[in-house]
Structures are given as C-alpha cells and as structure tokens.
mmCIF file of N, CA and C in Angstrom:
data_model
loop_
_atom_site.group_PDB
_atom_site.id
_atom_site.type_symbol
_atom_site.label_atom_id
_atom_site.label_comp_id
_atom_site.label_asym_id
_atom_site.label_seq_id
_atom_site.Cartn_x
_atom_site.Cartn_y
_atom_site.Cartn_z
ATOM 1 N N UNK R 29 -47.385 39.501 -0.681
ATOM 2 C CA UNK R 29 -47.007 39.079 0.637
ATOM 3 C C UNK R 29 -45.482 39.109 0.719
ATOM 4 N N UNK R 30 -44.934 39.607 1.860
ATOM 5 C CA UNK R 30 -43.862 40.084 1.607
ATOM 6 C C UNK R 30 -43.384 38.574 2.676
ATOM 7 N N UNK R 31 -41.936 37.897 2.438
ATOM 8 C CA UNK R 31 -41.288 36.611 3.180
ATOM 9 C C UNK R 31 -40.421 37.805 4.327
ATOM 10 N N UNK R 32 -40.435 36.889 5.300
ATOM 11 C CA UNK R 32 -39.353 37.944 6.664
ATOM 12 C C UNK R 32 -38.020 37.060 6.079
ATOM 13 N N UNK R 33 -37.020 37.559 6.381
ATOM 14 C CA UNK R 33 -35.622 37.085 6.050
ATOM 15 C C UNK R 33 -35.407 37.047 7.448
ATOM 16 N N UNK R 34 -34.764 36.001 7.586
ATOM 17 C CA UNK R 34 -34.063 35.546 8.800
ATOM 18 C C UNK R 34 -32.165 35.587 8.626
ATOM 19 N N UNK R 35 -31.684 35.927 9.434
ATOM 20 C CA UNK R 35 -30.106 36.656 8.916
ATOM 21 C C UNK R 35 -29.764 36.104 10.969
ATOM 22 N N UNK R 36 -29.053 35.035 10.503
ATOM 23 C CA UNK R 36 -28.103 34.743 11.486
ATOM 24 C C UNK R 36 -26.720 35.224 11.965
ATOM 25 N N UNK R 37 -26.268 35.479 13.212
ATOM 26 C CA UNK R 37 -25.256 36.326 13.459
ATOM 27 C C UNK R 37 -24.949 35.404 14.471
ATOM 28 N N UNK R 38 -23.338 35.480 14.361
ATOM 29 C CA UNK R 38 -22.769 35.301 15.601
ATOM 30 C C UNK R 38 -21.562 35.948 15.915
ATOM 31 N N UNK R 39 -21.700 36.490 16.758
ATOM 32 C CA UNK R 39 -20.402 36.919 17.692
ATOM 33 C C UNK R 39 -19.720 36.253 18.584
ATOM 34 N N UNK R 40 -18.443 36.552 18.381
ATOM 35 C CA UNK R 40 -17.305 35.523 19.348
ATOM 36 C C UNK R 40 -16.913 36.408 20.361
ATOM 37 N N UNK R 41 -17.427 36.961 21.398
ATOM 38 C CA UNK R 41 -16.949 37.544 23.012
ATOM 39 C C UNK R 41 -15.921 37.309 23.688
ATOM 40 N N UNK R 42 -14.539 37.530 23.676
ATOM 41 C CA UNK R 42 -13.710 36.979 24.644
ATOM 42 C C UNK R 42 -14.332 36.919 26.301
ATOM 43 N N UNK R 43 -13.677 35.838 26.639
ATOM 44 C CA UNK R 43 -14.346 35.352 27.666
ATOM 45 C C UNK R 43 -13.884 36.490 28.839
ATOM 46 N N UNK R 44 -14.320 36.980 29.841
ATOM 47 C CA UNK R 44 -13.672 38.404 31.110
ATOM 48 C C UNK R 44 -12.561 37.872 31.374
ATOM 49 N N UNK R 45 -11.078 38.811 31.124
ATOM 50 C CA UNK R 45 -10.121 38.674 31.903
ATOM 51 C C UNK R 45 -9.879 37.454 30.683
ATOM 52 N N UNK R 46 -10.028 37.350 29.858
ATOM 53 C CA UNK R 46 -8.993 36.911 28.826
ATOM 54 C C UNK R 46 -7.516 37.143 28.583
ATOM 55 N N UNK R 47 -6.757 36.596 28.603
ATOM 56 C CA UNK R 47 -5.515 37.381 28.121
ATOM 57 C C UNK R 47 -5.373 37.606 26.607
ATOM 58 N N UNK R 48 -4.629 38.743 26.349
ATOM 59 C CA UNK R 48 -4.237 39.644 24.916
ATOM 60 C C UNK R 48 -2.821 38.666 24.694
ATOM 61 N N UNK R 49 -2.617 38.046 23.177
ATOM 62 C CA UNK R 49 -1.411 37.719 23.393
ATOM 63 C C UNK R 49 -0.152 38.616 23.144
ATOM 64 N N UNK R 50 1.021 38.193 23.562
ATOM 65 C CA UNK R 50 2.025 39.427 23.508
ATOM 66 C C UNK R 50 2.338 40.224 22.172
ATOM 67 N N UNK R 51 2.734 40.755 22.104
ATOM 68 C CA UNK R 51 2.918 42.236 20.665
ATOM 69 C C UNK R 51 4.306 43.174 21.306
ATOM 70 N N UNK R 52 4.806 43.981 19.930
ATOM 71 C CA UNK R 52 5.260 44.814 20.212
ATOM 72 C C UNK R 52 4.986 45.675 20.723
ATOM 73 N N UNK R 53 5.661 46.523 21.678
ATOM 74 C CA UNK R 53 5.461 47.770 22.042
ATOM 75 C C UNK R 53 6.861 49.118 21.964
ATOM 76 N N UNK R 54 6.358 49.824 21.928
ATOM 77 C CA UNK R 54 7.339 51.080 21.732
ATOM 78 C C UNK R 54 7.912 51.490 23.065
ATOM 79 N N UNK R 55 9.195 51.414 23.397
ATOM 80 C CA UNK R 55 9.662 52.092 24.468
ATOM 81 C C UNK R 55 10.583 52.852 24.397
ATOM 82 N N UNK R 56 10.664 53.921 25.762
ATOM 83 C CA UNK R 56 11.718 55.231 25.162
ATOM 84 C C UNK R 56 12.192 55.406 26.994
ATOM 85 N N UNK R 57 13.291 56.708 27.143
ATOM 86 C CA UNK R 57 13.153 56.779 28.204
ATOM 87 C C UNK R 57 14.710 58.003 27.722
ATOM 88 N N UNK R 58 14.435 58.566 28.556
ATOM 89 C CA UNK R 58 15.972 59.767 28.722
ATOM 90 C C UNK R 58 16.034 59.485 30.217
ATOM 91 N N UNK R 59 17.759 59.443 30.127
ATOM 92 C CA UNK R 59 18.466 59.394 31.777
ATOM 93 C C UNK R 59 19.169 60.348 32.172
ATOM 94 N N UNK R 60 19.841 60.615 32.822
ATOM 95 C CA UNK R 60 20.715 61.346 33.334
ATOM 96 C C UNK R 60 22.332 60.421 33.077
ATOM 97 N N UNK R 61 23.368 61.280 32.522
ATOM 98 C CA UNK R 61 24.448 59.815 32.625
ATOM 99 C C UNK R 61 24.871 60.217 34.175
ATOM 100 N N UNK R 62 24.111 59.955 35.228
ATOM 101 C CA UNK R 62 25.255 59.592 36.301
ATOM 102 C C UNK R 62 25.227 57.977 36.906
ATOM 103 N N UNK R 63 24.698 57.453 36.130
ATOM 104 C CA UNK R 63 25.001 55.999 36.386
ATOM 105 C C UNK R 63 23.898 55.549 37.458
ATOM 106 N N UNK R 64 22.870 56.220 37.729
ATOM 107 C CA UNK R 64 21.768 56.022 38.330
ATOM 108 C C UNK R 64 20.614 55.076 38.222
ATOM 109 N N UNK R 65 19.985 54.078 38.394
ATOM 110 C CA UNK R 65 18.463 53.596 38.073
ATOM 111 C C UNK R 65 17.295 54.804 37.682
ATOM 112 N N UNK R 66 16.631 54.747 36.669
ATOM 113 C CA UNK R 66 15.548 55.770 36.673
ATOM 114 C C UNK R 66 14.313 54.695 36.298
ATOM 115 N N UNK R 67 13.368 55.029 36.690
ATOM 116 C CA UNK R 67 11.892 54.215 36.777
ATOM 117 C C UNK R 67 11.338 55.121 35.161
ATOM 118 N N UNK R 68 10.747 54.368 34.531
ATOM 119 C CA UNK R 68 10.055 54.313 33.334
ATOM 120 C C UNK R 68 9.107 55.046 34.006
ATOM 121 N N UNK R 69 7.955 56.299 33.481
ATOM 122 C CA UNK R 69 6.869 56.972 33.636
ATOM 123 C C UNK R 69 5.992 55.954 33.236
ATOM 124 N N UNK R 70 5.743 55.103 32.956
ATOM 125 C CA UNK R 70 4.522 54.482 31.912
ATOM 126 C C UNK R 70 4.537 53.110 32.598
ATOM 127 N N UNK R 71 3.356 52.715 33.257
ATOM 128 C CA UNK R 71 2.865 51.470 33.827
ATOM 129 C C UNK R 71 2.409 50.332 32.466
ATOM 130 N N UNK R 72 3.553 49.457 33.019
ATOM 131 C CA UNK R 72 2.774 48.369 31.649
ATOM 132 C C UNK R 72 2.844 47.001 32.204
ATOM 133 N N UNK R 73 1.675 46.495 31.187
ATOM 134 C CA UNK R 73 1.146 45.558 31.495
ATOM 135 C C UNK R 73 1.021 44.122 30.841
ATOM 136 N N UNK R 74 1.545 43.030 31.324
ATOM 137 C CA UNK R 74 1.643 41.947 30.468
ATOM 138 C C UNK R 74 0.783 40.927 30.937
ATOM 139 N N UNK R 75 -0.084 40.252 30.068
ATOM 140 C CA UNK R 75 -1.057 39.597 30.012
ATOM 141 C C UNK R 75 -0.768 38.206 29.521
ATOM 142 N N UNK R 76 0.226 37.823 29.250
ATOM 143 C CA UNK R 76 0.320 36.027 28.928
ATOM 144 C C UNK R 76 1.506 35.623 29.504
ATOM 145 N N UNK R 77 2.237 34.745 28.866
ATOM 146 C CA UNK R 77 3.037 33.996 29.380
ATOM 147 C C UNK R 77 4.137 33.692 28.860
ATOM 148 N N UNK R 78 4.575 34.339 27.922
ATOM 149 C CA UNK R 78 5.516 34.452 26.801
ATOM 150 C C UNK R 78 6.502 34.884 27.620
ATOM 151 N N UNK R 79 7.828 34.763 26.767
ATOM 152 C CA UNK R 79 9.234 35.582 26.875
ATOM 153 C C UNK R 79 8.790 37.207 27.013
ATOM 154 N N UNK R 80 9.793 37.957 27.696
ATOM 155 C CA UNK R 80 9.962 39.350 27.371
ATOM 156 C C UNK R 80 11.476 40.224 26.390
ATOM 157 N N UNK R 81 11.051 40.488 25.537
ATOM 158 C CA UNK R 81 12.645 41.049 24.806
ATOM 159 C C UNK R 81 12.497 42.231 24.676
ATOM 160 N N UNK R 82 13.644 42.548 24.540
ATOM 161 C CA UNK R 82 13.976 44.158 24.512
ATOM 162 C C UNK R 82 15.055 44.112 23.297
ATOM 163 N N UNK R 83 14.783 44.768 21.762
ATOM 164 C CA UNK R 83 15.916 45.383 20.667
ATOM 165 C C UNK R 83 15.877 46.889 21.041
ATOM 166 N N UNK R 84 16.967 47.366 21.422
ATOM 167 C CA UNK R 84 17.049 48.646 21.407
ATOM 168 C C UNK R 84 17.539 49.201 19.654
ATOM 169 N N UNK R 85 16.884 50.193 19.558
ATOM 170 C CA UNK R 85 16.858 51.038 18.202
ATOM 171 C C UNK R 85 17.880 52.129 18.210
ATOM 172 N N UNK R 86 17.931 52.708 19.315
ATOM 173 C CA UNK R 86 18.386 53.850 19.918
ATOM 174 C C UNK R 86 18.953 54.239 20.751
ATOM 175 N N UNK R 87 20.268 53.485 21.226
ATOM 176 C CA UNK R 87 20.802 53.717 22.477
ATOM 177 C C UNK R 87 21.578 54.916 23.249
ATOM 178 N N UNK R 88 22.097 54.780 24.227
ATOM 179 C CA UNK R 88 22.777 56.516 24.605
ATOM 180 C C UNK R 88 23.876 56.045 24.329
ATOM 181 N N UNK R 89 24.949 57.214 24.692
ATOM 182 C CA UNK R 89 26.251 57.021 24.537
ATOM 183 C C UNK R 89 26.959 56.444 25.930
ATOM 184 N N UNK R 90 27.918 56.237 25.433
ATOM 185 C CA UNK R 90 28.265 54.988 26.991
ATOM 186 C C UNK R 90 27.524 54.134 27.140
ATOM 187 N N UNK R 91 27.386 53.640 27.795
ATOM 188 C CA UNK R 91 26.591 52.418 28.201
ATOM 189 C C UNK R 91 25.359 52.728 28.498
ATOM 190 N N UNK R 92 24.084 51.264 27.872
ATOM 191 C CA UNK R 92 22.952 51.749 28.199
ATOM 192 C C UNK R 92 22.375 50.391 29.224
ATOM 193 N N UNK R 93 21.856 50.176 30.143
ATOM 194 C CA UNK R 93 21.274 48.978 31.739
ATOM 195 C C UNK R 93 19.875 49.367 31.641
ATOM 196 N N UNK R 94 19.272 48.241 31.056
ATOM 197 C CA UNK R 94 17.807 48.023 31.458
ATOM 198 C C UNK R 94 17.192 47.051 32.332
ATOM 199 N N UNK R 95 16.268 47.261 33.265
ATOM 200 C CA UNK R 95 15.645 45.845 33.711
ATOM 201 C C UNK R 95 14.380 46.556 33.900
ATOM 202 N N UNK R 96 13.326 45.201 33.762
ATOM 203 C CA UNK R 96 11.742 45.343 34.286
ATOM 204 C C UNK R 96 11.559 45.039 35.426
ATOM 205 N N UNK R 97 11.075 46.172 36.427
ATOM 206 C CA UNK R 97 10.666 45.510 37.782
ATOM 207 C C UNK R 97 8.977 45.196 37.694
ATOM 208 N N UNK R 98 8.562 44.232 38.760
ATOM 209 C CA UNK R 98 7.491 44.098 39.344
ATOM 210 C C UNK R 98 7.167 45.703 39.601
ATOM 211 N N UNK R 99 5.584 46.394 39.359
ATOM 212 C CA UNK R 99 5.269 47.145 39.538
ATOM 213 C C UNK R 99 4.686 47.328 41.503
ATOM 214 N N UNK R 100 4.206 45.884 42.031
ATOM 215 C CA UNK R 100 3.645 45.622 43.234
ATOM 216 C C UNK R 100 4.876 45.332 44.046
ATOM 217 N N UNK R 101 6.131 45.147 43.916
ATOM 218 C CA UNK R 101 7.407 44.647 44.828
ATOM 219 C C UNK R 101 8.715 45.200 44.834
ATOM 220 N N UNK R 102 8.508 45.765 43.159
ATOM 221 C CA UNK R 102 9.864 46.169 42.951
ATOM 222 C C UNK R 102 11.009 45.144 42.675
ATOM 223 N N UNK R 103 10.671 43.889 42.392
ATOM 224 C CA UNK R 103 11.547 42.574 42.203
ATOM 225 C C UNK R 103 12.119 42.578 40.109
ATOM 226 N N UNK R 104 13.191 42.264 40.153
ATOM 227 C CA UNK R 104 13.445 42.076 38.997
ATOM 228 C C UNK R 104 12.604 41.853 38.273
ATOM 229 N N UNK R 105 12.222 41.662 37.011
ATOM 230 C CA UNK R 105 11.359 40.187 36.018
ATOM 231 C C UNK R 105 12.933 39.463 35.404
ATOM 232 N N UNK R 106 13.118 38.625 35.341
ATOM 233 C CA UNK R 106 14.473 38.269 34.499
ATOM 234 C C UNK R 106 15.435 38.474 35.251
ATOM 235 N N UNK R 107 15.985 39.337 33.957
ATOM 236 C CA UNK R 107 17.690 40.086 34.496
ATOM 237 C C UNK R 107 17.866 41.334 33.501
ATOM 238 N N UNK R 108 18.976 41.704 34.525
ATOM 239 C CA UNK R 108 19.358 43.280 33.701
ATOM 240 C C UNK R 108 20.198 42.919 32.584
ATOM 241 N N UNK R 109 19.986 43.478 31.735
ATOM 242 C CA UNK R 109 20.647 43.778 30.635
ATOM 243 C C UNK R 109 21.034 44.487 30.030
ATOM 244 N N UNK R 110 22.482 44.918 29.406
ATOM 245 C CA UNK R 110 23.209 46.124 28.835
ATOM 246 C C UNK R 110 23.376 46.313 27.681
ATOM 247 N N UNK R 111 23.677 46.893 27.194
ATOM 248 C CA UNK R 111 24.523 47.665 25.732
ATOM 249 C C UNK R 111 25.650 48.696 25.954
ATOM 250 N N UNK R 112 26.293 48.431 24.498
ATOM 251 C CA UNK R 112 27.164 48.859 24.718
ATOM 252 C C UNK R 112 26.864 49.912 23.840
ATOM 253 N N UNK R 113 27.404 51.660 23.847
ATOM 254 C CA UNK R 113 26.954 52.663 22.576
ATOM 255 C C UNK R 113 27.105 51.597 21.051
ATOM 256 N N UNK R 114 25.999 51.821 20.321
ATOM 257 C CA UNK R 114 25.795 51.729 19.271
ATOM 258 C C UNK R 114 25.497 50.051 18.887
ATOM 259 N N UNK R 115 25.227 49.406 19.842
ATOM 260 C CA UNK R 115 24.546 47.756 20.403
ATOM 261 C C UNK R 115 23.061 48.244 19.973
ATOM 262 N N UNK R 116 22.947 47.271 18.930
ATOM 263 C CA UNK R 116 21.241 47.345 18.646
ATOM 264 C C UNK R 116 20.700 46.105 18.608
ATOM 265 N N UNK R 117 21.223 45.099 19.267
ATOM 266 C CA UNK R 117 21.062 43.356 19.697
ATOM 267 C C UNK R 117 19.643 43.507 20.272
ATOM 268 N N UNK R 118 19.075 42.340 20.143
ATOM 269 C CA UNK R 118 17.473 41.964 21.171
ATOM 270 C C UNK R 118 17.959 41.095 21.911
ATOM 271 N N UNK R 119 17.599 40.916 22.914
ATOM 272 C CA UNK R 119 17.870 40.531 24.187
ATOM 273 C C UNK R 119 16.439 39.658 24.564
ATOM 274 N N UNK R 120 16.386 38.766 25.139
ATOM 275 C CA UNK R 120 15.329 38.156 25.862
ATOM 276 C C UNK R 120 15.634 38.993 27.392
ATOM 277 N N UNK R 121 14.771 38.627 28.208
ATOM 278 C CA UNK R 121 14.943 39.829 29.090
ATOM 279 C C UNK R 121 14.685 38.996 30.350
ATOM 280 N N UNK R 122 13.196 37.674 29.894
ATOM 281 C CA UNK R 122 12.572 37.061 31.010
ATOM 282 C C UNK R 122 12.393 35.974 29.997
ATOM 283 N N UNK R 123 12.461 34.722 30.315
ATOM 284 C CA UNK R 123 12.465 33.684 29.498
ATOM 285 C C UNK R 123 10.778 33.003 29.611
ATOM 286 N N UNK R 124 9.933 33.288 30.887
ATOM 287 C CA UNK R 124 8.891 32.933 30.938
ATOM 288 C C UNK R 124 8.637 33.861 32.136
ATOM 289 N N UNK R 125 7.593 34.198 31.930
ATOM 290 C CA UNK R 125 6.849 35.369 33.325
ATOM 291 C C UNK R 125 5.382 35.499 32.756
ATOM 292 N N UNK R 126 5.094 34.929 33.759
ATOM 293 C CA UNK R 126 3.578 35.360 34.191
ATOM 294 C C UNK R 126 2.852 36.977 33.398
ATOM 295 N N UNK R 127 1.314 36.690 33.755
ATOM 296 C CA UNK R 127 0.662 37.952 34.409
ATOM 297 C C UNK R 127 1.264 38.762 35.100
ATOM 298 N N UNK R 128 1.514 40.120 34.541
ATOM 299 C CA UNK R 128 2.562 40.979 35.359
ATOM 300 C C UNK R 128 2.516 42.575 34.965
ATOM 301 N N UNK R 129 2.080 43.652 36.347
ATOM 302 C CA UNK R 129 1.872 44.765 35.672
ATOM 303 C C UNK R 129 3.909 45.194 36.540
ATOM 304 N N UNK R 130 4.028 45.660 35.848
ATOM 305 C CA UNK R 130 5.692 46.418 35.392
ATOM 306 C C UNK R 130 6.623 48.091 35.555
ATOM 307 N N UNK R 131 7.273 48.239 35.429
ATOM 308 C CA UNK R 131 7.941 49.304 35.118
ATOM 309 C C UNK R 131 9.069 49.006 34.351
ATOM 310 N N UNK R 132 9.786 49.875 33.114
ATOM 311 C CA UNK R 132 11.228 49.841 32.735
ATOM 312 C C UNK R 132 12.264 50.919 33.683
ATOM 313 N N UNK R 133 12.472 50.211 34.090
ATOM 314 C CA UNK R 133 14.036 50.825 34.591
ATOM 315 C C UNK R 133 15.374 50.767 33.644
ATOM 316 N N UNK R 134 16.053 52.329 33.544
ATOM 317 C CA UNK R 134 17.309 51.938 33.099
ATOM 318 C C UNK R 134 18.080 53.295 33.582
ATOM 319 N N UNK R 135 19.395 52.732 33.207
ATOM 320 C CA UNK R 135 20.175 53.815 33.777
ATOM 321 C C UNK R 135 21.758 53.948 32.516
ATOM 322 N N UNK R 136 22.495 54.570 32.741
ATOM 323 C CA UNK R 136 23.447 55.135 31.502
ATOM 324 C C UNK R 136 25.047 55.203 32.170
ATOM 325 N N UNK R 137 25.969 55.165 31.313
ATOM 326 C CA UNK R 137 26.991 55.538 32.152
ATOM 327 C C UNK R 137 27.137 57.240 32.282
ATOM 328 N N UNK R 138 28.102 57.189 32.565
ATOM 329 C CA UNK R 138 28.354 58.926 32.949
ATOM 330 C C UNK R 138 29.118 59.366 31.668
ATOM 331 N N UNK R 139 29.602 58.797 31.071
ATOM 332 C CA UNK R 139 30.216 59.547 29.830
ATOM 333 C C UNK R 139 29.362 60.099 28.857
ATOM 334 N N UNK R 140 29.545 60.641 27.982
ATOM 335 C CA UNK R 140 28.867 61.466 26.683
ATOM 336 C C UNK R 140 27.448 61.980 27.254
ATOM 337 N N UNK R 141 27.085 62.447 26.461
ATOM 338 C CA UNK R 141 25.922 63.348 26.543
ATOM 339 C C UNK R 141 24.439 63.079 25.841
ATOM 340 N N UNK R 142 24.799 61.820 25.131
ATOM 341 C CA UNK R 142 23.105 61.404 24.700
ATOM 342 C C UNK R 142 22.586 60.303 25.370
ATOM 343 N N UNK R 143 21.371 61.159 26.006
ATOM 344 C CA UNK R 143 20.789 60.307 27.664
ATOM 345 C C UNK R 143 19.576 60.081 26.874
ATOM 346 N N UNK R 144 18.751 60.060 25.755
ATOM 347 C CA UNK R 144 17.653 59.622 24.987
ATOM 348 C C UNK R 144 17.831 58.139 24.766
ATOM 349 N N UNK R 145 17.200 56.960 24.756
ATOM 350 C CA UNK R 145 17.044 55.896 24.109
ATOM 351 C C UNK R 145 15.446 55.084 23.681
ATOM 352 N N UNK R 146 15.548 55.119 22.910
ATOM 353 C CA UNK R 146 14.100 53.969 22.182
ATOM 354 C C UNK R 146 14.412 52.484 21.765
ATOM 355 N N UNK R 147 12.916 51.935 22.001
ATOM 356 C CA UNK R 147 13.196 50.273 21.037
ATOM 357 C C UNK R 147 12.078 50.202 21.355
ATOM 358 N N UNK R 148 12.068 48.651 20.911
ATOM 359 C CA UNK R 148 11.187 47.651 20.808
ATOM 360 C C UNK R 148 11.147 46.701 22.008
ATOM 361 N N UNK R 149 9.897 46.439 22.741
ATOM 362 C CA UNK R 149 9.777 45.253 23.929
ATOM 363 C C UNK R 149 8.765 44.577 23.557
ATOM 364 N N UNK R 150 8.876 43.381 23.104
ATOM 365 C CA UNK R 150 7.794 42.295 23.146
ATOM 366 C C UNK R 150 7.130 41.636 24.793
ATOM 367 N N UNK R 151 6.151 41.938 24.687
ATOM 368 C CA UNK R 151 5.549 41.502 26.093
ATOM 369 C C UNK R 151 3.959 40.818 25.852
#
C-alpha cells in the first residue's frame, strides 16, 4: 500500500499595483553643445517614495544640466542640477517624490565636442 505524501506550498503574491522599491538604473544621453534642453528617449518610471539621485560616470565637456520632468505636465521633479567637465559627484535630485512616470532632460554647454554622457539614477 503505497502512503500519498502531502507537500505544502506557499506562495507570497505581491499584492496588484504593489510598488518595486527603488534600485539603480543606467542612464545615458548625447546632446548637442548648443546649450539646449534635450528630452531623454526612454520613459521611466518610479514606483515608491524615496529620494531621486543622479552620479554621473561620464560627463561631456563643458558643462553638463540635468533635470527630471513629470512625464504628464512637464513640471520639474526637484531641481536641476549641473556638473562641471570631469564632476563625477551624486547629487540627490528630489528629496521625496511620489509615484511618478518621468523623462531625463539635459543639456551641455557649447564648448568642446564630447556631447555623450552616462551614470547612475537611483529611483
């Protein structure tokens, strides 16, 4: 006679519309140096309630101006924030912000010729 085994399981489901808590993410962006705003290609999305920072890894030459707008208004998140060539500082960006889908905006001065920059944004 063979016994049935009984094998208990449980799974933990986040509840719908949970929030993810914040993490790094990779950001990049090439400008033009004429001292312009350029909108980030890449819609992002923040899900808690944390700070937002930005370490740039990789900045352009001359000066590099970032800010996150509201993706629905176009309103700041925070404040803008700069570097100076070869500034690889983290920055808080937004000290507390909501649920919030986004864009990076940044723009460069007009001098030199490397309009590439990357980093790191905690969101």
């Amino acid at each position: 006679m063979l016994a049935a085994a009984v094998v208990a399981v449980t799974v933990a489901i986040a509840p719908a519309g949970a929030a993810q808590a914040a993490q790094n993410n990779n950001v990049s962006a090439t400008v033009p140096n004429d001292g312009v705003w350029y909108k980030g290609q890449v819609l992002r999305h923040k899900t808690d309630t944390s700070v937002i920072k930005l370490k740039v890894l990789n900045g352009t030459s001359g000066y590099l101006c970032v800010e996150f707008r509201r993706a629905d208004n176009g309103a700041t998140i925070g404040s803008q924030r700069c570097w100076n060539e070869g500034d690889t500082s983290a920055y808080i960006m937004a000290n507390s912000s909501g649920p919030v889908n986004f864009y990076i905006w940044s723009r460069k001065s007009t001098s030199g010729t490397d309009n590439y920059w990357s980093g790191i944004a905690y969101y």
